[in-house]
Amino acid sequence: MKDGRRRAELRWESLFSPRLCNERPSGLDAQELASSESFPWRPLPAAGVAASSPKKPAFFRLIGEPHGLELRANVFSKGSEKKRTSSCEASVQCDVVGPPEAVPTSPVRRRREAVHTPLPLEDRSSVVSLLTAQFEVTPQCTLNSPLRPLFRLENFFSSDELQQSFVGREWLFREIYESSVGDKMDVTCVLGAAGSGKTTIVKQIVLHSSFYQLRNATLERQKNEWLRAVASRVVAWHICDVQNAASCSIPEFLCNLTAWLASSHVLQAYARAISKDQDLLKLARVEECEKRDCRQVFARLIAQPLSRIESSDEGPLLIVVDGLDHADYYHSDDDNCIRKFILEVRPSLPKWIKIVITGENLGRAAEVQQRTIRIDDRVLCDQRLLLKTANLDGDAEFCEEVLRGSQGSMLFTSLCIRDPLPPASTVEQLLERFLGRILGESSLQLATNLLNVLATSMYPMNLEDLRETLVFTSLQYKPIDVALLNHTLELLSPLLRCSATEHFTIRESLIGNFLLHAASPRYRLQPKLGHMLHATRLAFRGQLSPPEMFLLAHHILKANPTKNLRRQPLFTFAKTRESLLEWLRNSSADISTALCSPRHLQYPNLKTTSLLIEAGADVDADLDGRNLVEVTAALGFFPLVKMLVSCSKLRHIASLIAPTASKFGDLETVRHIIDSLDAECLSECCVKAAASGHLQVLTFLLNSAHMSSVHRKNCIEKCAWEASKTDRLNVLEFALQSENIDVAACMRIACLNSSLNVVLMLLARGQAMSDEWKPKQSPLLVAASSESWQMLLAALKIVDDVDVSDVRGRTALSLAAARGDSVMIDILLARKADAECVDSQGWTALLHAVDSSQLAAVRSLLRNGVSVNVRDLRGRWTAHIACQRASVDVIRTLLEAGLDIDVKDEQGLRPIEVAITSNNKTAVRLLASRGARLRGTTWEKAAQYDYDIVFILLNKLLDDANQLTKKKKYEEALYRLNYAIDRCTRLKSKKEHEQRLLALEQQALLSKARVRRKQGRFEEAIQTCVTAESLCDCDDDALYAIALLRAKCHFDGRQVQQARESARIAALLRPFDDECRQLLAVLQSPLTHICHL
């Protein structure tokens, strides 16, 4: 057992441990180990070590990311050399997890069978070189977007971590793909315990996405099809880190997500929509986003622009969000957090957007299709299945001990690999071993202070931040020696991470939790001391802004120095509560405005707010011209409103915030202050609640004891009018049921304010439509813009002119045609509406229907005999407008009605050229099939805008030539073939399309040779074959076709010897082709038989 365990330790160390890179193994003879059938040991190549930066600590350079590495990567079976090779091919699969039958094949084929690609075992260091391969990671160039992401991978990982290889978890990428793309689940949750590798998985997905580029990657040639399949669909991503509060905040999350979406090459339409709207660009800034409701910001910035984009045929696109359990740590007192926010806003996203989230324990939403994938249990199960099928000799007990302790945690596995001692039973015991060795070699006080500061920081800290904070650990405020600090950081490097931006954090959240709650007092940190050090640093900086004051109050509350740090000589200035409050006052630039932070009003923390109020913050201060209490009432968080109201010094504070609370539906606030409201304020509150549709608040106000019956009736009538004005059906129905309301007045108000839903409801109740509308607004036009033909019929009763137009000259018929409402079109045409009436740009109703691609409207208008070929004021004809964006069905319907496709606009362009410039390929195919003329301008536009259209036109010429050949119209076929050959010759200047053009030219030459043969011009046909052969680039199919056709031409021309030679060449290329064999058999017959034939 001891020798077996030692061999397994050396096996893992040779793969992962830095100390064996340039050393021979001890405890076991090297020759014995090399001859062992358990593992062929070889030291790691020194080149991989030298490539790392010498400035970083050793563990940053040499310890790979453990979360993607599986235990079975180096398990070899026992047996003879030949047997061992075949056995290894079945057991060594470094890049997948699970039994062989679970290995994925391809995301396109989606088969369950396993197709193994064994590692080359002739070179026994291949496994080592594979697992230590280095990536070169470079950010991919993004689109020219005015938005820049707030977070990149460099903010969360070191440069070496980004370059290290990743092995394993292919089964997980397959399940993510099948859940999001195959089964189209709205949300896919990847769950796993701390240390199971969730963030590493997200890192690999992002690295393989269009936002980053991996170069010189050895693993790119291995089985990672599913990883690339998932990564290719990622259009945005975000990582929540518990040690970076900004990454766990909703405003930063929204702005970061918007920036990545705008940078995606797939969503160029979204980027254009955002960049053209200055209001959206302003809203995409954090300082603006934090002032508004996050759901409204999400709707305007992300949901609405994405909903206006047509989904592609390539399937769903993915948004990946990692670490939602970390974001829950920073939830506000009103329970706002990123996890809850995602589940709430997911229904507003288009169906082709899917979300992948990770965490330890995530909630579910009833209205969201959600699937959960657990990774820690799956990893442990797969590892045990492997151990049962592998011959481990004496290593089984050791491996089982590691598996029992890991429980699917890759952090535990990596610590076991690094630890030279026997495996511990828990990750805490392993961490205690590391701390024991590290603290024994470093300055204990400095190391513990450093860990205290990093474990309690809300943001990553650079070297200068650490020095500024650690200054306050001495009474003399003596600066920390840089060399000593660097030495301590290097010793602590197994526990710390230095990002690519040179900011330090605790490496894993599990490590941070252990440091804060360790059982042994020697290793347990003092978080209250860390918080006080942060508070002291902020206080000594002075002149703090309101957001910085909230941060200072947070650290003070966490430290609670008057209770926990009274005996600390460093913080004698905070011994009493009053001295602490005075300390807060002196730290602020203006303590009276300390609460004027929009972020902390949107995402409140009652304890910090209470402490700042106690220190002297004014609750009646102005924020953007509004009273602070009024702003808080609009947010609807009653506990905060109650706190501010109780501290306010304004007498009329209740009447000030009551209308705002009623407008935003805050029933708790209204219930709290209703006793302080007079009759006039109650009426105003009722009207505000009615205008916003908050029926529950309205009924509470109307049923209060302060409301008399007369006053109640007047309020209900006012609420009915306000509901008619703002189109609130629920309030209007309540008012009509409660009192005898003048329905005609409600109809008049609804018509004057174009409240269509109210008008329709009152029409259904039998009320006639009012003839009072807004100036220059016709009820007929409003009805035509709606979807109700009943409203249209009611409007026709009170309108005399059926062809009345708006300021842009559009009639009711044009509006109905643009919406595609064929019923309204028939009604208006039956009332003698003028179908040829034009608007300010010269468009008839047909042009509006064509521009909106409304097939039903087009058919209805054509059925009533409208003109097909119409020219607008810009010189565009119906065909030009149809070729821009209309569907192929609309264009086909117009062609059947006599659409002219050879007309020119003012720029001299024909419809097919407009279709080319609009990238409407279906229209190009349809017009080409209907005989549209192809001019030099047509080919120039096609080559300029999209070369695929060039090939569409060339293929159309070849198809037409083949059809003409079948009809024995040889001269017309030759004309098209010669034209196609000439175009291929002219367009071959672009190297990237040269091969495709050569193939088409060769195809045209073969078709031309066939036509010449049918005409009996055999010599010309043979010469054409020779020309086609000169273009051939080692294509056996093309060579065969040329040789066979040339043999037939020689045979028809009575040149038997030349025909026999060409037929033999064709037979060599396709020896089993029946046509070639029959021809060759005829040519090998006696000459008299051939002459007879």
mmCIF file of C-alpha atoms in Angstrom, residues 248-255 338:
data_model
loop_
_atom_site.group_PDB
_atom_site.id
_atom_site.type_symbol
_atom_site.label_atom_id
_atom_site.label_comp_id
_atom_site.label_asym_id
_atom_site.label_seq_id
_atom_site.Cartn_x
_atom_site.Cartn_y
_atom_site.Cartn_z
ATOM 1 C CA CYS A 248 -22.336 41.894 -8.060
ATOM 2 C CA SER A 249 -24.281 45.129 -8.512
ATOM 3 C CA ILE A 250 -27.276 45.327 -10.857
ATOM 4 C CA PRO A 251 -26.355 48.674 -12.545
ATOM 5 C CA GLU A 252 -22.874 47.425 -13.435
ATOM 6 C CA PHE A 253 -24.357 44.109 -14.542
ATOM 7 C CA LEU A 254 -26.766 45.848 -16.912
ATOM 8 C CA CYS A 255 -24.138 48.180 -18.374
ATOM 9 C CA ILE A 338 -28.829 39.753 -9.825
#
